[in-house]
């Protein structure tokens, strides 16, 4: 008995209860947008926490990779809002037994990722703790008319996934169980790379801005950090619409299907998470032009439909399919 | 043997090694200042991590107090930069067994403090962990000509402490050892309040702006979150100057000295930390006008001197005194 715990209500239950304390006008996207004065660029701010044993471990992720991933995850949230990075702050919890070399590796990984995408380390705080945790807050900027939001998905829009899904989960599997594939194929090495060094899709944002200019009222999007299914469900829920995803159009690496089979590959594609691609809802003509620029594996994976519910179908002309639900998505606790 | 650990090099040693990865033009103050476009207000950003068992515990701090303190600590950093708050993000690490009521209390405490001083919760992230930790990033704004920095202390300036020092440390003692004082005097209840509900001195900033207007080139300052001695040492180091602090002028609560004696009261005043007052270096005339507004316990505690070294003396006319050094200051790890 006793009071309900965080584990009892789960992550989504907890977030629902905390909403009333938050700024309702600013939450609900991958990051908060703070308007600038006089039509200046808006500020975008987002936070991610990575915890040892949950998001990384010495078995799978070097200190430099942890640093890279921590930054990439936050820059991906900025990209999901259409923003470009200014910099980050780093809140670091550390046990005293951690080696100085590990912390330097962490910072070098963060620095390397920021140098590639723009942005600097603006400051932070370091505190003694029993478990290593890295809390990153990223600050970005975006023109007010180029903000990408979740609640603008409209029936008829094409749903674009900007790259492979399932690759990061596959890479984690290979790192946790090195005995399953020895020697690694090139494709498997790429899966490990996808897990250790994900690339936030700021390049997609830059190109989309050229295609769409200031007309972002017809664009919805978020990143797929919590899984492709999670992203589509969020976009549909925020917009009050549904979606039809075409299974054969999902960007699953061929080598992944060949390795683990159709069912597991599909599961990892939809629910694996941490691919840090963008999931965009776009007018069909824009989607086609974006794909022409991005090339494979970016793909139109389905369409937005007026009625609620996300269905996975076998072809664009099929109506009957499997319903995707929140139940299958990953939750902390 | 093996590699040096974080505990081996200590907090200051670790920070020194990480500096090269950070934006050198932005670090070294209580928060980073990011210039706005076209003379617009600058953004100010700062992060603090609070860890269960280090910064708070169920023995001394309710969930609401943890939330209040977490926000107050960050708003104090904004105040130290001369900035006013926009909002915060919250990175929360939580074990599954934590009660939902505790998390709601935490958010209520954060919300209450933000409501009093301005600013909202802009978003955040929640993650499973083995230890509760709260990483807050605060975003603020300031006119570019009203930024308060550490490196502008100049010989002859008066050093102002805006309120009592040692009170928070005393409050912690009373909470950890309730048997030492029963029943609590009013003064002791205020010490507990100072520990559980510190007040960031945004009011001082507001008044200082009226007194100084845009001439902040002659103002140096930081907050005393890590102790009064730590603040004076930082200000002197950043400015390449020294300081003479006059022991009888230090704002120690009379009831504290009466309770624990001169030596302990002085120790807690200089090194206790978490009083979250401002330590300002000001032209004498401005300091006097500020004190006339603030009233006691705010005080001129000493003067900036040209030669390096911070000395604690018995009267303004004495030269010989005790040297204050970094060795006595609190370090994590």
XYZ file of C-alpha atoms in Angstrom:
666
model
C 0.000 0.000 0.000
C 1.403 3.422 0.892
C 1.701 6.366 -1.456
C 1.903 5.739 -5.196
C 5.471 5.792 -6.470
C 7.010 7.031 -9.673
C 7.261 3.390 -10.791
C 3.517 2.937 -10.153
C 2.376 5.789 -12.399
C 5.133 5.507 -15.043
C 6.824 8.274 -16.974
C 3.755 9.434 -18.895
C 1.609 9.373 -15.751
C 4.187 11.423 -13.890
C 4.552 13.973 -16.691
C 0.769 14.388 -16.821
C 0.689 15.228 -13.102
C 3.516 17.767 -13.424
C 2.042 19.635 -16.388
C 0.054 22.046 -14.244
C 3.299 23.430 -12.759
C 4.786 24.105 -16.199
C 4.273 26.899 -18.679
C 1.403 25.466 -20.725
C 2.052 27.853 -23.584
C 5.607 26.545 -23.986
C 5.578 22.797 -23.356
C 4.449 19.978 -25.644
C 7.222 20.148 -28.258
C 10.792 18.840 -28.299
C 11.926 22.160 -26.837
C 10.459 25.415 -25.551
C 10.394 28.481 -27.801
C 10.837 31.869 -26.130
C 9.858 34.746 -28.382
C 12.490 37.417 -29.031
C 11.799 41.134 -28.871
C 10.683 43.044 -31.960
C 10.566 40.071 -34.319
C 14.124 39.027 -33.445
C 15.014 35.350 -33.549
C 13.336 33.243 -30.880
C 15.352 31.328 -28.300
C 14.842 27.574 -28.090
C 15.792 25.628 -24.955
C 15.762 21.895 -24.210
C 17.168 19.532 -21.560
C 18.137 15.856 -21.646
C 19.484 13.734 -18.837
C 21.706 10.718 -19.573
C 22.304 8.301 -16.722
C 25.024 5.649 -16.393
C 23.483 2.201 -16.687
C 20.371 3.565 -18.410
C 21.590 5.537 -21.441
C 25.189 4.381 -21.521
C 27.636 2.024 -19.880
C 31.325 1.262 -20.077
C 30.398 -1.946 -21.907
C 28.948 -0.109 -24.895
C 30.001 3.531 -24.828
C 33.362 5.211 -24.353
C 33.522 8.524 -22.509
C 33.893 10.374 -25.821
C 30.843 8.577 -27.210
C 28.809 9.498 -24.117
C 29.779 13.133 -24.644
C 28.952 13.017 -28.351
C 25.609 11.298 -27.752
C 24.622 13.703 -24.983
C 25.169 16.668 -27.281
C 23.676 14.943 -30.333
C 20.482 14.129 -28.393
C 20.024 17.777 -27.475
C 20.935 19.152 -30.893
C 18.403 16.696 -32.322
C 15.734 18.339 -30.158
C 16.812 21.741 -31.501
C 16.662 20.394 -35.066
C 13.163 19.072 -34.349
C 12.125 22.673 -33.592
C 13.828 24.034 -36.709
C 16.481 25.748 -34.589
C 20.248 26.074 -34.892
C 22.505 25.640 -31.837
C 24.013 28.460 -29.742
C 25.545 26.363 -26.970
C 24.990 24.065 -24.017
C 25.362 23.943 -20.265
C 26.503 20.732 -18.586
C 25.240 19.520 -15.204
C 27.465 16.634 -14.214
C 26.890 14.242 -11.299
C 29.995 12.147 -10.587
C 31.173 9.560 -8.085
C 34.646 10.377 -6.744
C 36.113 7.151 -8.155
C 35.508 8.168 -11.787
C 38.814 8.755 -13.550
C 39.790 12.237 -14.649
C 40.492 10.723 -18.064
C 36.851 9.634 -18.359
C 35.583 13.144 -17.594
C 38.077 14.660 -20.054
C 36.919 12.140 -22.669
C 33.313 13.124 -21.998
C 34.095 16.801 -22.530
C 36.168 16.050 -25.613
C 33.218 14.133 -27.094
C 30.886 17.034 -26.343
C 33.354 19.527 -27.751
C 33.857 17.492 -30.936
C 30.120 17.212 -31.611
C 29.538 20.905 -30.909
C 32.445 21.888 -33.151
C 30.889 19.939 -36.007
C 27.412 21.433 -35.669
C 28.095 24.848 -34.167
C 27.749 25.893 -30.567
C 30.002 25.952 -27.509
C 30.018 24.814 -23.900
C 28.653 27.838 -22.031
C 29.221 26.557 -18.499
C 27.917 24.072 -16.026
C 28.098 22.525 -12.614
C 29.814 19.442 -11.224
C 28.559 17.624 -8.166
C 29.465 14.524 -6.175
C 26.952 11.688 -6.565
C 26.760 7.900 -6.358
C 25.892 7.483 -10.050
C 27.239 9.303 -13.078
C 24.609 11.442 -14.809
C 24.972 14.082 -17.505
C 22.247 16.733 -17.747
C 22.646 18.835 -20.873
C 20.651 21.953 -21.633
C 20.934 23.211 -25.185
C 20.115 26.740 -26.248
C 19.287 27.452 -29.875
C 17.686 30.083 -32.061
C 15.145 30.138 -34.854
C 13.252 32.703 -36.886
C 9.750 32.954 -35.415
C 8.204 31.951 -38.765
C 10.390 28.842 -39.136
C 9.563 27.064 -35.879
C 8.613 23.405 -36.414
C 5.827 22.213 -34.108
C 4.096 18.916 -33.415
C 0.530 20.127 -33.700
C 0.436 21.024 -37.391
C -0.010 17.597 -38.964
C -2.879 17.721 -41.470
C -4.744 15.014 -43.374
C -3.130 14.294 -46.715
C 0.396 15.254 -45.654
C 3.211 12.856 -46.394
C 5.139 11.522 -43.393
C 8.887 11.625 -43.966
C 11.509 9.738 -41.935
C 14.903 11.281 -42.644
C 16.982 8.111 -42.248
C 17.294 4.524 -41.023
C 15.343 3.409 -37.991
C 16.309 0.412 -35.890
C 20.011 0.884 -36.577
C 20.824 2.359 -33.156
C 19.006 -0.457 -31.335
C 20.842 -2.981 -33.513
C 24.154 -1.322 -32.717
C 23.410 -1.565 -29.005
C 22.660 -5.294 -29.431
C 25.988 -5.836 -31.172
C 27.805 -3.978 -28.386
C 26.041 -5.873 -25.618
C 26.456 -9.269 -27.311
C 29.632 -9.124 -29.407
C 29.505 -12.915 -29.746
C 26.445 -12.754 -32.070
C 28.418 -11.326 -34.990
C 32.105 -11.948 -35.449
C 33.656 -10.526 -37.531
C 31.319 -7.544 -37.947
C 30.079 -6.771 -41.437
C 30.421 -3.208 -42.726
C 26.671 -2.762 -42.228
C 26.987 -3.930 -38.629
C 29.849 -1.525 -38.009
C 27.543 1.222 -39.278
C 24.865 0.117 -36.804
C 27.368 0.447 -33.975
C 28.300 3.872 -35.318
C 24.595 4.799 -35.373
C 24.395 3.926 -31.690
C 27.639 5.536 -30.540
C 27.777 8.578 -32.814
C 24.258 9.567 -33.896
C 24.084 12.580 -36.222
C 21.494 15.241 -35.356
C 19.710 16.252 -38.567
C 20.436 19.968 -38.548
C 21.274 19.539 -42.244
C 17.670 18.561 -42.933
C 16.405 21.697 -41.205
C 18.710 23.872 -43.273
C 17.465 22.354 -46.521
C 13.821 22.389 -45.444
C 14.102 26.121 -44.766
C 15.179 26.617 -48.381
C 12.272 24.527 -49.670
C 9.554 25.902 -47.414
C 10.896 29.406 -46.769
C 8.648 31.014 -44.161
C 5.579 28.852 -44.719
C 6.031 26.466 -41.770
C 2.307 26.489 -40.937
C 2.053 23.367 -43.151
C 4.967 21.566 -41.508
C 4.820 19.368 -38.406
C 7.733 17.467 -36.963
C 9.679 16.047 -34.061
C 12.685 13.823 -33.629
C 12.609 10.053 -33.256
C 14.760 9.850 -30.124
C 12.082 7.800 -28.339
C 11.291 5.675 -31.381
C 9.584 6.102 -34.734
C 6.210 4.885 -33.448
C 6.424 7.252 -30.483
C 7.098 10.198 -32.822
C 4.149 9.419 -35.108
C 1.848 8.871 -32.117
C 2.932 12.201 -30.593
C 2.475 14.101 -33.858
C -1.001 12.625 -34.370
C -2.069 13.223 -30.778
C -0.862 16.840 -30.798
C -2.574 17.517 -34.139
C -5.802 15.573 -33.543
C -5.267 13.405 -36.601
C -4.280 9.819 -37.443
C -1.725 8.200 -39.711
C -1.264 5.263 -42.049
C 2.301 3.893 -42.120
C 3.269 1.597 -44.992
C 5.398 -1.222 -43.624
C 7.461 -1.885 -46.777
C 8.310 1.841 -46.951
C 9.855 1.983 -43.478
C 13.584 2.737 -43.706
C 14.944 -0.452 -42.136
C 18.557 -1.321 -43.054
C 18.475 -4.365 -45.392
C 21.312 -5.901 -43.429
C 19.270 -5.621 -40.246
C 16.369 -7.634 -41.657
C 18.817 -10.186 -43.065
C 20.429 -10.505 -39.647
C 17.513 -10.553 -37.167
C 14.506 -11.306 -39.420
C 11.430 -9.278 -40.364
C 9.658 -9.245 -37.018
C 12.565 -8.094 -34.843
C 13.755 -5.610 -37.466
C 10.260 -4.076 -37.554
C 10.126 -3.980 -33.758
C 13.474 -2.208 -33.502
C 12.540 0.193 -36.319
C 9.317 1.260 -34.614
C 10.261 1.050 -30.948
C 14.058 0.816 -30.698
C 14.590 4.558 -30.263
C 17.716 6.734 -30.257
C 18.000 6.982 -34.040
C 17.760 10.778 -33.677
C 16.245 11.242 -37.126
C 13.458 13.697 -37.865
C 9.867 12.653 -38.533
C 8.206 15.349 -40.629
C 4.657 15.817 -41.901
C 4.805 17.778 -45.165
C 2.716 18.630 -48.213
C 3.431 15.831 -50.719
C 5.230 18.128 -53.179
C 7.606 19.410 -50.511
C 8.203 15.877 -49.236
C 9.179 14.719 -52.715
C 11.594 17.606 -53.158
C 13.117 17.000 -49.736
C 13.644 13.315 -50.525
C 15.218 14.191 -53.868
C 17.759 16.173 -51.904
C 18.298 13.741 -49.023
C 18.315 10.531 -51.062
C 17.950 7.091 -49.511
C 17.461 5.941 -46.812
C 15.167 8.948 -46.190
C 11.649 7.895 -47.168
C 7.983 8.786 -47.264
C 6.718 6.233 -44.777
C 3.002 7.025 -44.882
C 0.334 9.708 -44.843
C -1.645 11.666 -42.285
C -5.326 10.669 -42.146
C -8.247 12.627 -40.709
C -9.491 9.924 -38.320
C -7.514 9.217 -35.138
C -5.389 6.101 -34.792
C -2.055 5.044 -36.276
C -2.261 1.972 -38.513
C 0.588 -0.023 -40.011
C -0.530 -1.307 -43.433
C 1.085 -3.456 -46.116
C 0.507 -1.087 -49.038
C -0.694 2.494 -49.553
C -3.984 1.194 -50.989
C -4.748 -1.110 -48.040
C -6.957 0.123 -45.243
C -6.761 -2.758 -42.795
C -3.623 -2.864 -40.705
C -2.118 -3.240 -37.255
C -2.817 -0.422 -34.810
C 0.262 1.136 -33.195
C -0.295 2.176 -29.576
C 1.555 3.871 -26.735
C 1.663 0.571 -24.839
C 4.556 -0.710 -26.935
C 6.627 2.437 -26.540
C 9.479 2.649 -24.066
C 8.786 4.322 -20.755
C 11.240 5.105 -18.011
C 10.276 3.528 -14.648
C 48.204 3.252 -8.624
C 46.037 3.515 -11.725
C 44.609 6.631 -13.325
C 43.961 9.716 -11.204
C 40.333 9.981 -10.136
C 38.012 12.905 -9.683
C 38.515 12.536 -5.925
C 42.300 12.755 -6.419
C 42.266 16.092 -8.246
C 39.281 17.661 -6.457
C 36.630 19.946 -7.871
C 38.925 22.877 -8.673
C 41.510 20.571 -10.262
C 38.846 18.969 -12.410
C 37.383 22.312 -13.496
C 40.861 23.541 -14.461
C 41.346 20.530 -16.735
C 37.941 20.994 -18.404
C 38.355 24.704 -19.144
C 39.975 24.157 -22.513
C 36.786 22.481 -23.794
C 34.617 25.421 -22.757
C 33.953 28.775 -24.363
C 36.705 30.863 -22.736
C 34.961 34.110 -23.634
C 31.849 33.072 -21.688
C 32.952 31.180 -18.581
C 34.378 32.513 -15.317
C 31.252 34.214 -13.969
C 28.202 32.876 -12.147
C 26.503 32.445 -15.531
C 27.264 32.831 -19.227
C 26.134 35.961 -21.069
C 25.125 35.550 -24.701
C 24.923 38.865 -26.552
C 21.612 39.688 -28.223
C 21.317 41.054 -31.743
C 21.322 44.792 -32.397
C 21.829 45.891 -28.807
C 18.876 43.812 -27.592
C 18.986 42.386 -24.083
C 21.594 39.661 -23.586
C 20.600 36.135 -22.558
C 22.103 34.739 -19.366
C 22.246 30.999 -18.717
C 23.369 28.997 -15.667
C 23.103 25.412 -14.388
C 23.115 23.937 -10.892
C 22.862 20.314 -9.876
C 21.406 19.322 -6.504
C 21.941 15.742 -5.379
C 20.099 13.809 -2.663
C 22.413 13.227 0.294
C 24.721 16.081 -0.775
C 22.545 19.192 -1.109
C 19.414 17.923 0.584
C 17.977 14.981 2.460
C 14.628 13.934 3.854
C 16.037 14.675 7.324
C 16.445 18.384 6.615
C 14.513 19.358 3.520
C 10.957 18.670 2.406
C 10.251 18.151 -1.292
C 8.859 21.685 -1.534
C 11.992 23.073 0.101
C 14.205 21.144 -2.327
C 12.251 22.671 -5.211
C 12.441 26.172 -3.741
C 16.169 25.886 -3.024
C 16.947 24.504 -6.480
C 15.277 27.494 -8.108
C 16.635 29.995 -5.585
C 20.203 28.790 -6.199
C 19.855 29.369 -9.937
C 18.051 32.703 -9.607
C 20.851 33.766 -7.266
C 23.325 33.095 -10.094
C 21.186 35.235 -12.402
C 21.078 37.999 -9.774
C 24.869 37.787 -9.496
C 25.029 38.643 -13.223
C 22.535 41.495 -12.870
C 19.919 39.520 -14.808
C 16.212 38.937 -14.325
C 14.699 35.453 -14.784
C 12.879 34.179 -17.893
C 12.445 30.558 -16.862
C 14.073 27.221 -16.110
C 14.377 23.710 -17.450
C 14.419 20.772 -15.059
C 16.496 17.621 -15.563
C 15.300 15.130 -12.987
C 16.961 11.796 -12.130
C 14.668 9.627 -10.002
C 14.656 6.151 -8.487
C 11.359 4.338 -9.156
C 10.549 4.085 -5.446
C 10.252 7.873 -4.994
C 6.660 8.820 -4.234
C 4.645 10.806 -6.750
C 3.777 13.149 -3.882
C 7.482 13.956 -3.412
C 7.908 14.845 -7.090
C 4.741 16.955 -7.025
C 6.048 18.702 -3.897
C 9.345 19.384 -5.671
C 7.555 20.976 -8.624
C 5.255 22.938 -6.319
C 8.311 24.341 -4.526
C 9.911 25.289 -7.847
C 6.668 26.828 -9.082
C 6.192 28.832 -5.867
C 9.694 30.289 -5.991
C 9.411 31.126 -9.697
C 6.009 32.747 -9.158
C 7.521 35.034 -6.512
C 10.492 36.154 -8.599
C 9.201 35.834 -12.168
C 9.857 33.051 -14.618
C 8.221 29.755 -15.509
C 9.121 26.086 -15.960
C 9.947 25.840 -19.670
C 10.315 22.058 -19.853
C 12.638 19.287 -18.862
C 13.450 15.623 -18.825
C 12.859 12.840 -16.321
C 15.047 9.770 -16.140
C 15.319 6.639 -14.018
C 18.370 6.626 -11.737
C 19.566 5.130 -8.458
C 19.867 8.523 -6.735
C 17.608 11.560 -6.898
C 19.251 14.555 -8.574
C 17.776 17.829 -9.781
C 19.648 19.690 -12.537
C 18.190 23.141 -13.096
C 19.157 25.451 -15.930
C 17.952 29.015 -15.567
C 17.635 31.438 -18.445
C 17.606 35.158 -17.755
C 18.074 38.475 -19.500
C 19.997 41.663 -18.869
C 20.782 44.872 -20.677
C 24.287 44.562 -22.112
C 25.438 47.610 -20.129
C 24.119 46.259 -16.812
C 25.932 42.916 -16.674
C 27.707 42.342 -13.349
C 31.068 40.562 -13.703
C 33.684 39.212 -11.332
C 36.707 40.812 -12.936
C 35.939 44.467 -12.261
C 37.002 44.758 -8.636
C 39.288 47.790 -8.236
C 41.452 49.008 -5.370
C 39.547 51.329 -3.071
C 36.127 49.836 -3.752
C 33.960 48.924 -0.806
C 32.967 45.253 -0.486
C 29.286 44.841 0.325
C 27.627 41.687 1.651
C 23.879 41.998 1.163
C 22.803 39.970 4.197
C 23.652 37.513 6.982
C 26.305 34.886 6.397
C 26.516 31.692 8.389
C 22.754 31.525 8.906
C 22.170 28.771 6.345
C 24.940 26.604 7.808
C 23.491 27.184 11.269
C 20.027 26.208 10.047
C 21.434 22.971 8.628
C 23.052 22.223 12.001
C 19.736 22.734 13.780
C 17.987 20.432 11.312
C 20.631 17.717 11.569
C 20.847 17.923 15.371
C 17.449 19.065 16.658
C 18.523 18.046 20.182
C 20.975 20.974 20.438
C 18.254 23.586 20.687
C 14.828 22.833 22.091
C 12.643 24.814 21.933
C 14.017 26.865 19.028
C 14.397 30.581 19.542
C 12.935 32.925 16.927
C 16.466 33.592 15.670
C 17.065 29.860 15.294
C 13.821 29.431 13.394
C 15.074 32.148 11.037
C 18.326 30.208 10.539
C 16.320 27.132 9.535
C 14.312 29.321 7.179
C 17.572 30.663 5.726
C 18.603 27.084 4.961
C 15.300 25.804 3.630
C 13.989 28.899 1.858
C 16.890 31.127 0.790
C 15.881 34.335 -1.000
C 17.794 35.181 -4.197
C 18.688 38.879 -4.124
C 17.029 40.002 -7.330
C 15.718 42.957 -5.294
C 19.298 44.167 -4.764
C 19.943 44.043 -8.507
C 16.849 46.095 -9.197
C 17.885 48.774 -6.736
C 21.514 48.743 -7.855
C 20.382 49.415 -11.426
C 18.609 52.553 -10.211
C 21.713 53.717 -8.324
C 24.297 52.892 -10.966
C 22.203 53.208 -14.126
C 24.377 52.009 -17.019
C 27.759 52.529 -15.391
C 28.450 48.919 -14.370
C 32.127 49.124 -15.388
C 32.817 50.062 -11.745
C 30.794 47.193 -10.278
C 32.034 43.662 -9.585
C 30.011 40.940 -7.970
C 29.033 37.329 -7.523
C 26.826 35.374 -5.169
C 27.948 33.713 -1.947
C 26.473 30.285 -2.662
C 29.851 28.620 -2.018
C 30.654 30.797 0.971
C 31.601 34.406 1.656
C 35.353 33.679 1.621
C 35.011 31.807 -1.675
C 33.225 34.793 -3.222
C 35.846 37.327 -2.127
C 38.678 35.020 -3.263
C 37.030 34.579 -6.667
C 36.409 38.309 -7.115
C 40.017 39.117 -6.212
C 41.483 36.374 -8.394
C 39.381 37.384 -11.421
C 40.275 41.059 -10.968
C 43.942 40.641 -10.037
C 43.500 42.493 -6.752
C 43.374 41.720 -3.054
C 40.999 42.535 -0.215
C 40.935 43.440 3.436
C 37.904 42.113 5.320
C 37.117 43.619 8.715
C 36.036 40.832 11.067
C 33.734 42.917 13.313
C 31.917 44.170 10.203
C 30.994 40.705 8.932
C 27.203 40.230 9.016
C 27.001 37.326 11.468
C 23.666 36.935 13.260
C 24.149 37.963 16.914
C 22.178 34.922 18.010
C 24.579 32.686 16.107
C 27.617 33.982 17.962
C 25.730 33.699 21.248
C 24.853 30.098 20.436
C 28.066 28.608 18.957
C 30.746 31.138 20.025
C 32.971 33.502 18.047
C 35.201 30.953 16.339
C 32.489 28.680 14.946
C 30.276 31.613 13.991
C 33.177 33.128 12.039
C 33.909 29.797 10.372
C 30.297 29.337 9.282
C 30.089 32.965 8.106
C 33.163 32.645 5.895
C 32.928 29.014 4.761
C 29.392 27.751 5.506
C 27.987 28.534 2.093
C 24.446 28.516 0.695
C 23.500 31.922 2.060
C 22.789 33.035 -1.518
C 23.537 36.680 -0.801
C 25.424 38.947 -3.199
C 28.988 40.092 -2.629
C 29.515 43.362 -4.492
C 32.556 45.576 -5.023
C 31.348 49.157 -5.431
C 32.592 52.741 -5.322
C 32.235 53.818 -1.676
C 29.514 56.392 -2.403
C 27.361 53.822 -4.230
C 27.943 51.266 -1.476
C 26.740 53.730 1.160
C 23.610 54.554 -0.825
C 22.894 50.860 -1.408
C 23.236 50.127 2.312
C 20.955 53.041 3.174
C 18.325 51.321 1.039
C 18.942 47.728 2.155
C 19.435 48.432 5.866
C 20.935 45.888 8.236
C 22.161 43.164 8.089
C 23.649 44.287 4.741
C 27.110 45.687 5.450
C 30.344 47.025 4.046
C 32.645 44.207 5.092
C 35.937 45.508 3.752
C 37.786 47.135 0.890
C 39.578 46.054 -2.252
C 43.358 46.515 -2.072
C 45.870 46.653 -4.941
C 48.146 43.868 -3.706
C 46.965 40.242 -4.027
C 45.832 38.299 -0.964
C 42.708 38.398 1.166
C 43.345 39.346 4.787
C 40.916 39.259 7.688
C 41.740 42.148 10.014
C 40.332 43.366 13.317
C 39.774 46.992 12.284
C 39.892 49.030 9.066
C 43.091 50.678 10.233
C 44.926 47.420 10.963
C 47.172 45.927 8.343
C 48.159 42.641 9.957
C 45.537 39.918 9.757
C 44.771 36.307 8.965
C 45.111 35.306 5.316
C 42.036 33.637 3.806
C 42.900 30.888 1.312
C 41.174 28.477 -1.010
C 42.237 25.575 1.212
C 39.489 26.272 3.719
C 36.739 26.497 1.089
C 34.373 23.629 0.444
C 35.150 21.425 -2.509
C 33.079 18.602 -3.889
C 34.946 15.259 -4.028
